Short mmCIF file of C-alpha atoms in Angstrom, two decimals:
data_model
loop_
_atom_site.label_atom_id
_atom_site.label_comp_id
_atom_site.label_asym_id
_atom_site.label_seq_id
_atom_site.Cartn_x
_atom_site.Cartn_y
_atom_site.Cartn_z
CA MET A 1 9.51 -16.27 -19.18
CA LEU A 2 5.17 -14.95 -18.25
CA GLN A 3 5.59 -11.38 -20.21
CA LEU A 4 4.29 -8.16 -17.75
CA SER A 5 0.39 -6.89 -18.79
CA GLY A 6 0.07 -3.67 -20.05
CA GLN A 7 -1.16 -2.57 -16.99
CA ASP A 8 1.97 -3.95 -14.20
CA ALA A 9 4.24 -2.98 -17.59
CA SER A 10 2.43 0.55 -16.88
CA PHE A 11 3.95 1.03 -13.06
CA VAL A 12 8.12 -0.31 -14.46
CA TYR A 13 7.22 3.35 -17.12
CA LEU A 14 6.27 5.12 -13.78
CA GLU A 15 9.31 4.50 -12.58
CA THR A 16 11.59 7.35 -12.06
CA PRO A 17 14.88 8.02 -9.40
CA HIS A 18 11.81 10.72 -8.03
CA THR A 19 8.95 7.99 -8.42
CA PRO A 20 9.71 5.03 -6.90
CA MET A 21 6.64 2.54 -7.85
CA HIS A 22 6.32 0.41 -4.43
CA ILE A 23 4.07 -0.57 -2.71
CA GLY A 24 4.55 -2.02 1.17
CA SER A 25 3.73 -2.32 4.80
CA VAL A 26 5.42 -2.27 8.40
CA GLY A 27 4.25 -4.88 10.45
CA ILE A 28 5.52 -4.57 14.34
CA TYR A 29 6.00 -8.01 16.02
CA ASP A 30 6.71 -8.86 19.94
CA PRO A 31 9.60 -11.03 20.14
CA SER A 32 8.36 -12.21 23.35
CA THR A 33 6.29 -15.11 21.63
CA ALA A 34 9.59 -16.37 20.08
CA PRO A 35 11.48 -19.33 21.42
CA GLY A 36 13.87 -17.84 24.32
CA GLU A 37 11.41 -14.64 23.68
CA PHE A 38 13.35 -12.91 20.81
CA VAL A 39 14.69 -13.33 17.24
CA ARG A 40 18.13 -13.83 15.77
CA PHE A 41 18.44 -11.89 12.49
CA LYS A 42 20.11 -15.41 11.56
CA ASP A 43 16.63 -16.56 12.51
CA VAL A 44 15.34 -14.05 10.31
CA LEU A 45 16.85 -15.21 7.12
CA ASN A 46 16.36 -18.86 8.17
CA PHE A 47 12.39 -18.49 7.81
CA ILE A 48 12.14 -16.02 5.46
CA GLY A 49 14.54 -18.60 3.14
CA SER A 50 11.82 -21.63 3.79
CA ARG A 51 9.09 -19.90 2.76
CA LEU A 52 10.32 -18.43 -0.53
CA GLY A 53 8.44 -21.13 -2.09
CA GLY A 54 5.32 -19.70 -0.81
CA ALA A 55 4.47 -16.82 -3.57
CA ARG A 56 6.05 -16.30 -6.68
CA SER A 57 7.25 -12.67 -6.83
CA PHE A 58 10.21 -13.91 -4.30
CA ARG A 59 12.80 -15.10 -6.77
CA GLN A 60 11.46 -13.65 -10.47
CA ARG A 61 13.50 -10.46 -11.69
CA LEU A 62 12.43 -8.37 -14.74
CA VAL A 63 14.02 -8.06 -18.04
CA ARG A 64 12.93 -4.97 -20.07
CA VAL A 65 12.53 -5.57 -23.91
CA PRO A 66 15.37 -2.96 -25.66
CA PHE A 67 13.78 -0.39 -26.30
CA ASP A 68 10.64 -1.22 -24.64
CA LEU A 69 9.55 -1.94 -28.22
CA ASP A 70 6.93 -4.58 -25.77
CA HIS A 71 6.21 -5.09 -22.23
CA PRO A 72 8.81 -6.39 -19.75
CA TYR A 73 8.93 -10.52 -18.68
CA TRP A 74 9.37 -11.96 -15.18
CA ILE A 75 11.93 -14.30 -14.85
CA GLU A 76 13.31 -16.87 -12.68
CA ASP A 77 16.34 -15.47 -10.99
CA PRO A 78 19.79 -17.47 -12.45
CA GLU A 79 21.35 -15.41 -9.08
CA PHE A 80 18.66 -14.59 -6.73
CA ASP A 81 20.66 -13.94 -3.25
CA ILE A 82 18.20 -13.61 0.10
CA GLU A 83 20.80 -11.62 1.67
CA PHE A 84 20.15 -8.35 -0.98
CA HIS A 85 16.90 -8.28 0.26
CA VAL A 86 16.57 -9.39 3.36
CA ARG A 87 18.16 -5.64 5.58
CA HIS A 88 18.55 -5.60 9.60
CA ILE A 89 19.06 -1.92 11.03
CA ALA A 90 18.15 -0.23 14.63
CA LEU A 91 15.65 2.64 15.91
CA PRO A 92 18.94 5.20 17.99
CA LYS A 93 17.34 5.59 21.13
CA PRO A 94 14.81 6.66 22.17
CA GLY A 95 13.03 4.45 19.90
CA ASP A 96 10.30 5.61 19.65
CA TRP A 97 7.05 5.90 17.34
CA ARG A 98 8.72 9.62 15.59
CA GLN A 99 12.05 7.55 14.79
CA LEU A 100 9.72 4.79 13.38
CA CYS A 101 7.62 6.79 11.29
CA ILE A 102 10.79 8.97 9.61
CA GLN A 103 12.34 5.45 9.22
CA VAL A 104 9.72 3.80 7.28
CA ALA A 105 9.90 7.31 5.28
CA ARG A 106 13.72 7.27 4.11
CA LEU A 107 13.25 3.83 3.44
CA HIS A 108 10.04 4.28 1.69
CA ALA A 109 11.63 6.99 -0.79
CA ARG A 110 14.92 4.64 -1.76
CA PRO A 111 13.49 3.15 -5.67
CA MET A 112 14.62 -0.31 -6.12
CA ASP A 113 17.43 -1.91 -8.27
CA LEU A 114 15.42 -3.27 -10.77
CA SER A 115 18.12 -5.73 -12.22
CA LYS A 116 16.95 -7.86 -8.98
CA PRO A 117 13.93 -9.49 -7.72
CA LEU A 118 11.58 -6.37 -7.34
CA TRP A 119 11.42 -6.68 -2.96
CA GLU A 120 12.31 -5.62 0.21
CA PHE A 121 12.37 -6.45 3.85
CA THR A 122 13.75 -4.48 6.29
CA ILE A 123 13.94 -5.34 10.29
CA VAL A 124 14.23 -2.57 12.89
CA GLU A 125 14.58 -3.37 15.91
CA GLY A 126 15.01 -0.23 18.86
CA LEU A 127 11.41 0.08 19.41
CA ASP A 128 11.57 0.30 23.23
CA ASN A 129 9.44 3.34 23.60
CA ILE A 130 6.05 3.68 21.76
CA PRO A 131 3.47 3.87 23.64
CA GLY A 132 0.56 1.32 23.42
CA LEU A 133 3.44 -1.48 22.20
CA PRO A 134 5.46 -3.47 24.66
CA PRO A 135 9.04 -2.97 25.47
CA GLY A 136 11.53 -4.87 23.38
CA CYS A 137 9.46 -4.95 19.65
CA PHE A 138 10.38 -5.18 16.05
CA ALA A 139 9.23 -3.68 12.52
CA LEU A 140 9.24 -5.34 9.95
CA VAL A 141 9.60 -2.95 7.08
CA SER A 142 8.34 -4.43 3.37
CA LYS A 143 8.95 -2.91 -0.34
CA VAL A 144 7.58 -5.02 -2.93
CA HIS A 145 7.77 -3.49 -6.75
CA HIS A 146 3.50 -2.01 -7.34
CA ALA A 147 4.45 -4.42 -11.02
CA ALA A 148 4.69 -8.28 -8.75
CA ILE A 149 1.65 -7.11 -7.01
CA ASP A 150 -1.20 -5.93 -6.01
CA GLY A 151 -2.63 -4.91 -2.55
CA MET A 152 -4.58 -8.80 -2.71
CA SER A 153 -2.09 -10.89 -4.33
CA GLY A 154 -0.08 -8.39 -1.46
CA VAL A 155 -2.54 -10.16 1.03
CA GLU A 156 -0.93 -13.67 0.27
CA MET A 157 2.89 -12.60 -0.30
CA SER A 158 2.48 -12.01 3.24
CA ALA A 159 0.18 -15.29 3.98
CA ALA A 160 4.15 -16.98 3.50
CA VAL A 161 5.88 -15.44 6.31
CA HIS A 162 3.66 -15.71 9.09
CA ASP A 163 2.27 -18.34 10.68
CA LEU A 164 -1.74 -18.53 12.77
CA ASP A 165 0.56 -19.88 16.49
CA ALA A 166 4.52 -19.25 17.27
CA SER A 167 5.47 -22.81 16.64
CA MET A 168 7.36 -22.27 13.25
CA THR A 169 6.25 -25.14 11.21
CA PRO A 170 8.07 -25.40 7.67
CA PRO A 171 5.59 -25.37 4.78
CA LYS A 172 4.42 -28.98 3.96
CA THR A 173 4.90 -28.13 0.70
CA GLN A 174 7.90 -28.74 -1.26
CA ASP A 175 10.23 -25.81 -2.72
CA ASP A 176 10.51 -27.10 -6.59
CA TRP A 177 12.16 -23.86 -7.39
CA ARG A 178 14.09 -23.71 -10.80
CA PRO A 179 15.74 -20.83 -12.11
CA GLU A 180 16.01 -19.82 -15.78
CA HIS A 181 18.85 -18.60 -18.52
CA MET A 182 18.71 -15.07 -19.35
CA PRO A 183 17.45 -14.72 -22.64
CA ASN A 184 18.95 -12.96 -25.71
CA VAL A 185 17.99 -9.66 -27.14
CA ALA A 186 17.13 -12.06 -30.91
CA ASP A 187 14.64 -13.92 -28.58
CA LEU A 188 12.69 -10.80 -27.40
CA LEU A 189 12.82 -9.14 -30.36
CA ALA A 190 11.48 -11.13 -31.93
CA ARG A 191 8.07 -11.85 -29.40
CA SER A 192 7.87 -8.28 -29.62
CA TYR A 193 7.19 -8.30 -33.53
CA PHE A 194 4.56 -11.95 -32.83
CA ASN A 195 2.70 -9.74 -30.07
CA SER A 196 2.97 -6.38 -32.60
CA LEU A 197 0.76 -8.60 -35.12
CA THR A 198 -1.88 -9.56 -32.60
CA GLN A 199 -1.99 -6.07 -31.59
CA PRO A 200 -5.19 -5.17 -33.38
CA MET A 201 -7.04 -8.80 -32.56
CA ARG A 202 -6.95 -7.27 -29.15
CA VAL A 203 -7.74 -3.75 -29.49
CA ILE A 204 -11.17 -5.25 -31.54
CA GLU A 205 -11.38 -8.01 -28.97
CA THR A 206 -11.43 -5.65 -26.44
CA ILE A 207 -13.64 -3.04 -27.54
CA GLY A 208 -16.05 -5.20 -28.77
CA ARG A 209 -16.37 -6.13 -25.19
CA SER A 210 -16.94 -2.69 -23.51
CA LEU A 211 -20.01 -1.94 -26.83
CA PRO A 212 -22.81 -3.40 -24.59
CA GLY A 213 -21.78 -2.40 -21.60
CA MET A 214 -21.75 1.85 -22.72
CA ALA A 215 -25.00 0.96 -24.32
CA LYS A 216 -26.34 0.22 -20.68
CA LEU A 217 -24.65 2.90 -18.89
CA THR A 218 -26.49 4.75 -20.88
CA ALA A 219 -29.71 4.02 -20.42
CA GLN A 220 -28.83 3.75 -17.23
CA VAL A 221 -28.21 7.48 -17.26
CA SER A 222 -31.58 8.35 -19.69
CA LYS A 223 -33.38 6.58 -16.93
CA GLY A 224 -31.64 9.01 -14.05
CA ASP A 225 -30.56 5.26 -12.32
CA VAL A 226 -26.71 6.67 -12.54
CA SER A 227 -26.03 10.47 -12.60
CA ILE A 228 -22.63 11.85 -14.81
CA ARG A 229 -22.99 15.25 -13.23
CA ASP A 230 -19.42 14.58 -10.97
CA ALA A 231 -17.86 12.89 -13.63
CA ARG A 232 -15.47 16.01 -13.88
CA ALA A 233 -11.91 17.48 -13.27
CA ALA A 234 -11.23 17.15 -9.03
CA PRO A 235 -9.97 20.29 -7.94
CA LYS A 236 -6.80 21.44 -7.51
CA THR A 237 -5.14 20.90 -4.38
CA ARG A 238 -1.41 21.42 -2.94
CA PHE A 239 -0.86 17.38 -3.37
CA ASN A 240 -1.32 17.32 -7.33
CA GLY A 241 1.53 18.21 -8.17
CA LYS A 242 5.00 17.37 -9.37
CA VAL A 243 6.35 15.47 -6.44
CA GLY A 244 9.72 14.89 -4.89
CA ALA A 245 11.42 12.42 -3.32
CA HIS A 246 10.64 12.46 -0.03
CA ARG A 247 8.50 11.30 1.75
CA VAL A 248 6.71 11.01 5.07
CA PHE A 249 4.49 8.10 6.96
CA ASP A 250 2.29 8.27 10.13
CA ALA A 251 -0.96 6.16 10.93
CA VAL A 252 -4.12 6.30 12.73
CA PRO A 253 -5.49 3.15 14.29
CA LEU A 254 -8.71 3.06 14.68
CA LYS A 255 -11.09 0.59 16.72
CA LEU A 256 -13.03 -1.71 14.02
CA ALA A 257 -16.22 -2.52 16.01
CA GLU A 258 -16.73 1.16 16.15
CA ILE A 259 -16.44 1.40 12.84
CA ARG A 260 -18.92 -0.68 11.80
CA ALA A 261 -21.19 0.61 14.20
CA ILE A 262 -21.26 4.36 13.04
CA LYS A 263 -21.85 2.82 9.90
CA GLU A 264 -25.13 0.84 10.93
CA THR A 265 -26.82 4.62 11.58
CA VAL A 266 -26.71 5.13 7.77
CA GLU A 267 -28.30 3.15 5.86
CA GLY A 268 -26.30 0.66 2.92
CA ALA A 269 -23.21 2.35 4.08
CA THR A 270 -19.97 0.44 4.25
CA VAL A 271 -17.05 0.35 6.31
CA ASN A 272 -15.07 1.65 3.31
CA ASP A 273 -17.66 4.71 3.58
CA VAL A 274 -17.06 5.62 6.36
CA ILE A 275 -13.65 5.51 6.01
CA LEU A 276 -14.44 7.31 3.11
CA ALA A 277 -15.80 9.94 5.27
CA ILE A 278 -13.28 9.96 7.95
CA VAL A 279 -10.43 10.92 4.98
CA GLY A 280 -12.60 13.48 4.09
CA GLY A 281 -13.17 14.92 7.19
CA GLY A 282 -9.21 15.26 7.49
CA LEU A 283 -8.79 16.51 4.49
CA ARG A 284 -11.25 18.90 5.30
CA ALA A 285 -9.32 20.32 8.38
CA TYR A 286 -6.06 19.91 6.68
CA LEU A 287 -6.20 22.46 4.49
CA GLY A 288 -8.91 24.35 5.86
CA ASP A 289 -6.25 24.95 8.44
CA LYS A 290 -3.55 26.04 5.63
CA GLY A 291 -6.68 27.77 3.63
CA GLU A 292 -6.23 25.93 0.97
CA LEU A 293 -9.97 23.67 1.46
CA PRO A 294 -11.21 24.39 -2.39
CA ALA A 295 -14.95 24.93 -2.60
CA GLU A 296 -16.26 21.74 -4.66
CA THR A 297 -15.12 17.92 -3.07
CA MET A 298 -12.12 16.61 -3.40
CA THR A 299 -12.38 13.33 -4.74
CA ALA A 300 -10.68 9.65 -4.77
CA MET A 301 -9.51 7.27 -6.54
CA ALA A 302 -10.28 3.63 -5.26
CA PRO A 303 -9.34 0.30 -6.65
CA ILE A 304 -11.76 -2.41 -7.70
CA SER A 305 -10.06 -5.44 -7.30
CA VAL A 306 -10.83 -8.28 -10.29
CA ARG A 307 -9.20 -10.55 -9.29
CA GLY A 308 -11.74 -14.42 -9.49
CA GLU A 309 -11.87 -16.90 -7.37
CA GLY A 310 -8.93 -18.72 -9.65
CA GLU A 311 -6.60 -16.50 -9.66
CA LYS A 312 -5.68 -15.45 -5.99
CA ALA A 313 -2.26 -15.90 -6.05
CA ALA A 314 -2.53 -14.49 -9.44
CA LEU A 315 1.50 -12.35 -10.42
CA GLY A 316 0.33 -8.35 -11.03
CA ASN A 317 -2.09 -6.08 -10.79
CA LEU A 318 -5.80 -7.55 -12.12
CA VAL A 319 -7.65 -4.22 -10.66
CA SER A 320 -9.64 -2.02 -11.15
CA ALA A 321 -11.19 1.69 -10.05
CA MET A 322 -13.26 4.03 -9.34
CA VAL A 323 -13.23 7.55 -8.59
CA VAL A 324 -15.24 8.72 -5.09
CA GLY A 325 -15.98 12.33 -3.82
CA LEU A 326 -14.94 12.09 -0.29
CA GLY A 327 -17.27 15.48 0.76
CA THR A 328 -15.01 17.80 1.82
CA HIS A 329 -17.05 20.78 1.20
CA ILE A 330 -19.82 19.37 3.94
CA ALA A 331 -18.77 20.57 7.38
CA ASP A 332 -21.55 18.36 9.52
CA PRO A 333 -20.25 15.14 9.25
CA VAL A 334 -22.56 12.43 9.10
CA GLU A 335 -24.05 14.24 5.46
CA ARG A 336 -20.31 13.86 4.43
CA LEU A 337 -21.32 9.83 5.62
CA ARG A 338 -24.89 10.07 3.44
CA PHE A 339 -23.04 11.85 0.72
CA VAL A 340 -19.80 9.51 -0.20
CA HIS A 341 -21.95 6.55 0.17
CA ASP A 342 -24.20 8.33 -2.21
CA ALA A 343 -21.28 9.36 -4.45
CA ALA A 344 -20.01 5.69 -3.84
CA VAL A 345 -22.97 3.86 -4.83
CA ASN A 346 -23.67 6.42 -8.18
CA SER A 347 -19.94 5.50 -9.40
CA LYS A 348 -20.29 2.23 -8.57
CA ALA A 349 -23.11 1.40 -10.76
CA MET A 350 -20.98 3.49 -13.68
CA THR A 351 -17.92 0.95 -13.22
CA ASN A 352 -20.91 -1.93 -12.77
CA ALA A 353 -22.72 -1.31 -16.42
CA VAL A 354 -19.25 -1.23 -18.21
CA GLY A 355 -17.57 -4.01 -16.07
CA ALA A 356 -14.43 -3.22 -14.48
CA LYS A 357 -12.25 -6.13 -16.01
CA THR A 358 -13.29 -4.60 -19.33
CA LEU A 359 -11.64 -1.40 -17.76
CA ALA A 360 -9.18 -2.78 -16.27
CA ASP A 361 -8.38 -5.04 -19.96
CA TYR A 362 -7.78 -0.78 -21.46
CA SER A 363 -4.50 -0.73 -20.18
CA GLN A 364 -3.38 -3.83 -22.12
CA LEU A 365 -4.32 -1.78 -25.44
CA ILE A 366 -1.65 1.23 -25.80
CA PRO A 367 1.27 0.08 -27.27
CA SER A 368 4.92 -0.33 -25.04
CA GLY A 369 6.86 2.11 -26.40
CA LEU A 370 4.29 4.46 -25.88
CA ALA A 371 3.41 4.26 -22.49
CA GLY A 372 7.25 4.31 -21.66
CA LEU A 373 8.10 7.20 -23.63
CA ALA A 374 4.52 9.54 -22.68
CA ALA A 375 5.37 8.45 -18.70
CA ARG A 376 9.04 9.60 -19.12
CA LEU A 377 7.69 12.75 -20.71
CA TYR A 378 5.18 13.48 -18.27
CA THR A 379 7.20 13.79 -15.58
CA ARG A 380 10.80 16.01 -17.23
CA VAL A 381 8.53 18.48 -18.07
CA GLY A 382 6.38 18.82 -14.90
CA ALA A 383 2.60 18.06 -16.65
CA ALA A 384 1.48 17.43 -13.38
CA ASN A 385 1.22 21.38 -12.76
CA ALA A 386 -0.15 22.28 -15.99
CA HIS A 387 -4.15 20.23 -16.02
CA ALA A 388 -6.36 19.61 -13.26
CA PRO A 389 -6.35 16.46 -12.09
CA VAL A 390 -8.80 13.92 -12.59
CA PHE A 391 -8.97 12.52 -8.60
CA ASN A 392 -6.93 14.08 -5.71
CA CYS A 393 -5.38 11.35 -3.39
CA VAL A 394 -5.93 7.72 -3.38
CA VAL A 395 -7.79 5.54 -0.44
CA THR A 396 -7.05 1.51 -0.64
CA ASN A 397 -8.56 -0.98 1.34
CA VAL A 398 -6.34 -4.05 2.06
CA PRO A 399 -8.28 -6.62 4.17
CA GLY A 400 -5.66 -7.99 6.69
CA SER A 401 -6.20 -10.93 9.64
CA ARG A 402 -8.88 -10.75 11.94
CA VAL A 403 -6.83 -14.14 14.44
CA PRO A 404 -2.77 -13.72 15.59
CA LEU A 405 -0.43 -13.90 12.50
CA TYR A 406 2.78 -14.71 13.78
CA PHE A 407 6.25 -13.78 11.99
CA CYS A 408 9.66 -16.04 12.74
CA GLY A 409 7.49 -17.01 16.32
CA ALA A 410 6.98 -13.62 16.99
CA LYS A 411 3.92 -12.02 17.20
CA MET A 412 2.30 -9.28 14.85
CA VAL A 413 0.32 -6.83 17.19
CA ALA A 414 0.52 -4.22 14.37
CA MET A 415 -0.09 -3.45 10.99
CA TYR A 416 0.34 -0.19 8.73
CA GLY A 417 0.32 0.69 4.81
CA THR A 418 2.33 2.46 2.14
CA GLY A 419 2.27 2.80 -1.06
CA PRO A 420 3.54 5.13 -3.83
CA VAL A 421 3.21 8.68 -4.84
CA PHE A 422 3.74 10.52 -8.29
CA ASP A 423 3.56 13.73 -10.06
CA GLY A 424 -0.18 14.85 -10.34
CA MET A 425 -1.04 12.19 -7.07
CA GLY A 426 0.89 13.22 -3.77
CA LEU A 427 -0.79 11.65 -1.40
CA ILE A 428 -1.99 7.91 -0.96
CA ASN A 429 -4.67 6.70 1.65
CA PRO A 430 -3.51 3.06 2.38
CA ILE A 431 -6.34 1.47 4.75
CA TYR A 432 -5.07 -2.30 6.59
CA SER A 433 -7.54 -3.45 8.51
CA TYR A 434 -5.63 -6.53 11.67
CA GLY A 435 -7.34 -8.07 14.15
CA ASP A 436 -10.17 -6.01 16.12
CA THR A 437 -8.27 -2.72 14.79
CA ILE A 438 -7.62 -1.11 11.05
CA ALA A 439 -5.87 1.52 10.04
CA ILE A 440 -5.61 4.55 8.06
CA SER A 441 -1.58 5.30 7.23
CA PHE A 442 -0.61 7.49 4.99
CA THR A 443 2.59 8.49 3.03
CA SER A 444 2.92 11.82 1.06
CA ASP A 445 5.84 13.61 -0.73
CA ARG A 446 8.06 15.64 2.32
CA ASP A 447 7.25 19.26 0.38
CA MET A 448 3.17 18.91 -0.34
CA MET A 449 3.27 17.51 3.33
CA PRO A 450 5.60 18.88 5.42
CA ASP A 451 3.85 18.10 8.80
CA PRO A 452 2.11 14.86 8.94
CA GLU A 453 1.70 15.15 12.31
CA ASN A 454 -1.30 17.64 11.60
CA TYR A 455 -2.48 15.69 9.14
CA ALA A 456 -3.29 12.65 11.19
CA ALA A 457 -4.55 14.90 14.25
CA ALA A 458 -7.17 15.31 11.47
CA LEU A 459 -8.20 12.25 10.38
CA ARG A 460 -8.39 10.91 14.36
CA ALA A 461 -10.23 14.52 15.32
CA SER A 462 -12.37 13.82 12.31
CA PHE A 463 -13.14 9.98 13.33
CA ASP A 464 -13.44 10.96 17.06
CA ALA A 465 -16.57 13.62 15.62
CA LEU A 466 -18.25 11.49 13.16
CA LYS A 467 -18.25 8.98 16.67
CA GLU A 468 -19.82 11.48 18.56
CA ALA A 469 -22.44 12.66 16.15
CA THR A 470 -23.32 8.87 15.08
CA LEU A 471 -23.27 6.64 18.23
CA GLY A 472 -23.43 10.39 21.00
CA LYS A 473 -20.15 8.76 22.30
CA ALA A 474 -17.58 11.39 22.11
CA ALA A 475 -13.83 10.94 22.21
CA PRO A 476 -10.88 13.39 23.60
CA ALA A 477 -10.52 15.24 20.54
CA ALA A 478 -7.18 14.71 18.62
CA LYS A 479 -4.52 18.30 19.66
CA VAL A 480 -3.49 19.63 16.21
CA PRO A 481 0.27 20.54 17.03
CA PRO A 482 1.79 23.52 16.10
CA ARG A 483 3.22 22.87 11.57
CA PRO A 484 7.38 22.46 12.46
CA ALA A 485 9.41 24.36 9.63
CA LYS A 486 11.56 20.35 8.96
CA GLN A 487 10.86 17.25 9.58
CA PRO A 488 7.97 17.07 11.97
CA ALA A 489 7.43 14.41 14.97
CA ALA A 490 4.50 12.81 15.24
CA PRO A 491 2.14 12.66 18.20
CA LYS A 492 2.27 9.96 20.56
CA ALA A 493 -1.52 10.35 21.29
CA VAL A 494 -2.09 8.58 17.40
CA VAL A 495 -0.88 5.76 19.29
CA ALA A 496 -1.35 5.47 22.80
CA ALA A 497 -4.97 6.93 22.58
CA GLU A 498 -5.21 3.08 20.53
CA PRO A 499 -5.10 -0.01 23.06
CA ALA A 500 -6.91 -2.17 20.74
CA ALA A 501 -2.46 -2.28 19.52
CA LYS A 502 -1.45 -4.61 22.42
CA PRO A 503 -1.75 -7.68 21.74
CA LYS A 504 -4.19 -9.17 23.68
CA THR A 505 -2.13 -12.00 24.89
CA LYS A 506 0.33 -10.74 26.75
CA SER A 507 -1.56 -8.49 29.03
CA THR A 508 1.04 -8.77 32.12
CA PRO A 509 3.17 -5.61 32.50
CA ALA A 510 6.46 -5.08 30.86
CA THR A 511 7.93 -4.23 34.74
CA LYS A 512 6.87 -7.14 35.87
CA LYS A 513 9.60 -9.34 33.30
CA PRO A 514 13.68 -9.79 35.32
CA ALA A 515 15.69 -7.26 33.95
CA ALA A 516 17.16 -9.39 32.23
CA ALA A 517 14.33 -10.00 30.55
CA VAL A 518 13.19 -6.42 29.39
CA ARG A 519 17.19 -5.72 28.32
CA LYS A 520 18.04 -8.49 26.26
CA PRO A 521 18.42 -7.38 22.62
CA ALA A 522 15.18 -8.09 20.35
CA LEU A 523 17.48 -9.06 17.38
CA GLN A 524 21.03 -10.38 16.57
CA LYS A 525 23.62 -9.69 13.92
CA LYS A 526 24.10 -13.04 11.64
CA GLY A 527 26.20 -15.11 13.45
CA ALA A 528 25.77 -13.83 16.94
CA LYS A 529 25.31 -16.69 19.50
#
């Protein structure tokens, strides 16, 4: 048995039917590189089954202490069944980007079964009409509860089910997994009692570690090295109220080389600064179109990994955070980038003064029963609508592979991210990089963002404007479509304008393949020959 940290347990306490707390990804694969140029569903089951030893999260389930008197525990699930966790669906014709976005949003909106290991993989086939992608592609939509992984440990989990070539070589390490018996109630209550006895010592230790950092921060503020003028509540926006049960998803792929070239035009700027400035420009245009742009800058929470070298494969979350202004009040894209860079430098200095690791440790000090009760009351009374937000959205950058990856012999041609939204924070922008592409994905509440294609187009236009202003190379402006009344359709230009998603090793047009090869199904149901 392994007990969850306070930070991991907080994601369990925040879980409600309207706020499932899982993160995930959308990988798109070209099966033409696999043996026989197609992948059967039973091949997927066998492939994933052979890789379960690569990450502990695959077969660990949650056990909660009665009345949440203490944080939950992980145990090796004695009832593990891989077929519960790996599912298979297909898009109806024509199988375009809009249909995929809608299906991803529906899958992401469904809460997970907390009595099972907290992950799900859904194979989505029928991606035959997405510009820039080969016909016959399929997607792997993953969901993993945030209590089990953060962005960095999620990369380790992803590595367990991917290869560096199409050979599908079995893993060299032996899987010595052993299931555990379910603990009894008396044992859980006894553990919670002894943990409560040591809690005061943990409080004293954490406060003691933070005092030097607080003194350092005070000295830096007095010298003018760090400013606290922006340490105030964020402006209220449509994304900072009570969320509903439905979600939207979309993504904008960009060329990583162009992002890096843009950052070189502003001294000291980073790739993260450029992405934050693009998001700021996108939000400025999106909310400005609705007449809802706040006068002061909107802010984003950016997670910071505090995972050490020896903790790469550790279960759970090892993150702190900083809050950065997005410059939504600035029209000029270059000035917005400079503003974001200065805000990020200042926020990093404040975080480093206290210590990101120490800030993360403060989550351990909240009593488990109080944390669970507070989370439930916050949701039930709609408290998110009654106070100013701490930040307006989340922007989280997850570094990906620079070399091609393969799943069941099929080459990955695109990678996007999904994330949780909850009361008070209805927009998350996961940034995934893969190969020569970096994609700004986003997940939001459908009532808060009924037109995700407008926000996607605004992000594209924000990038184009920043690129033109810094590199002097104007890109075609993304046309913002009219706002639909119901579930929106994603603009084809979002994917068609980004040729980097097309695999370099397969440049032969699909029309040159024999007709039988093009029509061959990407996946077959389990048991098919």
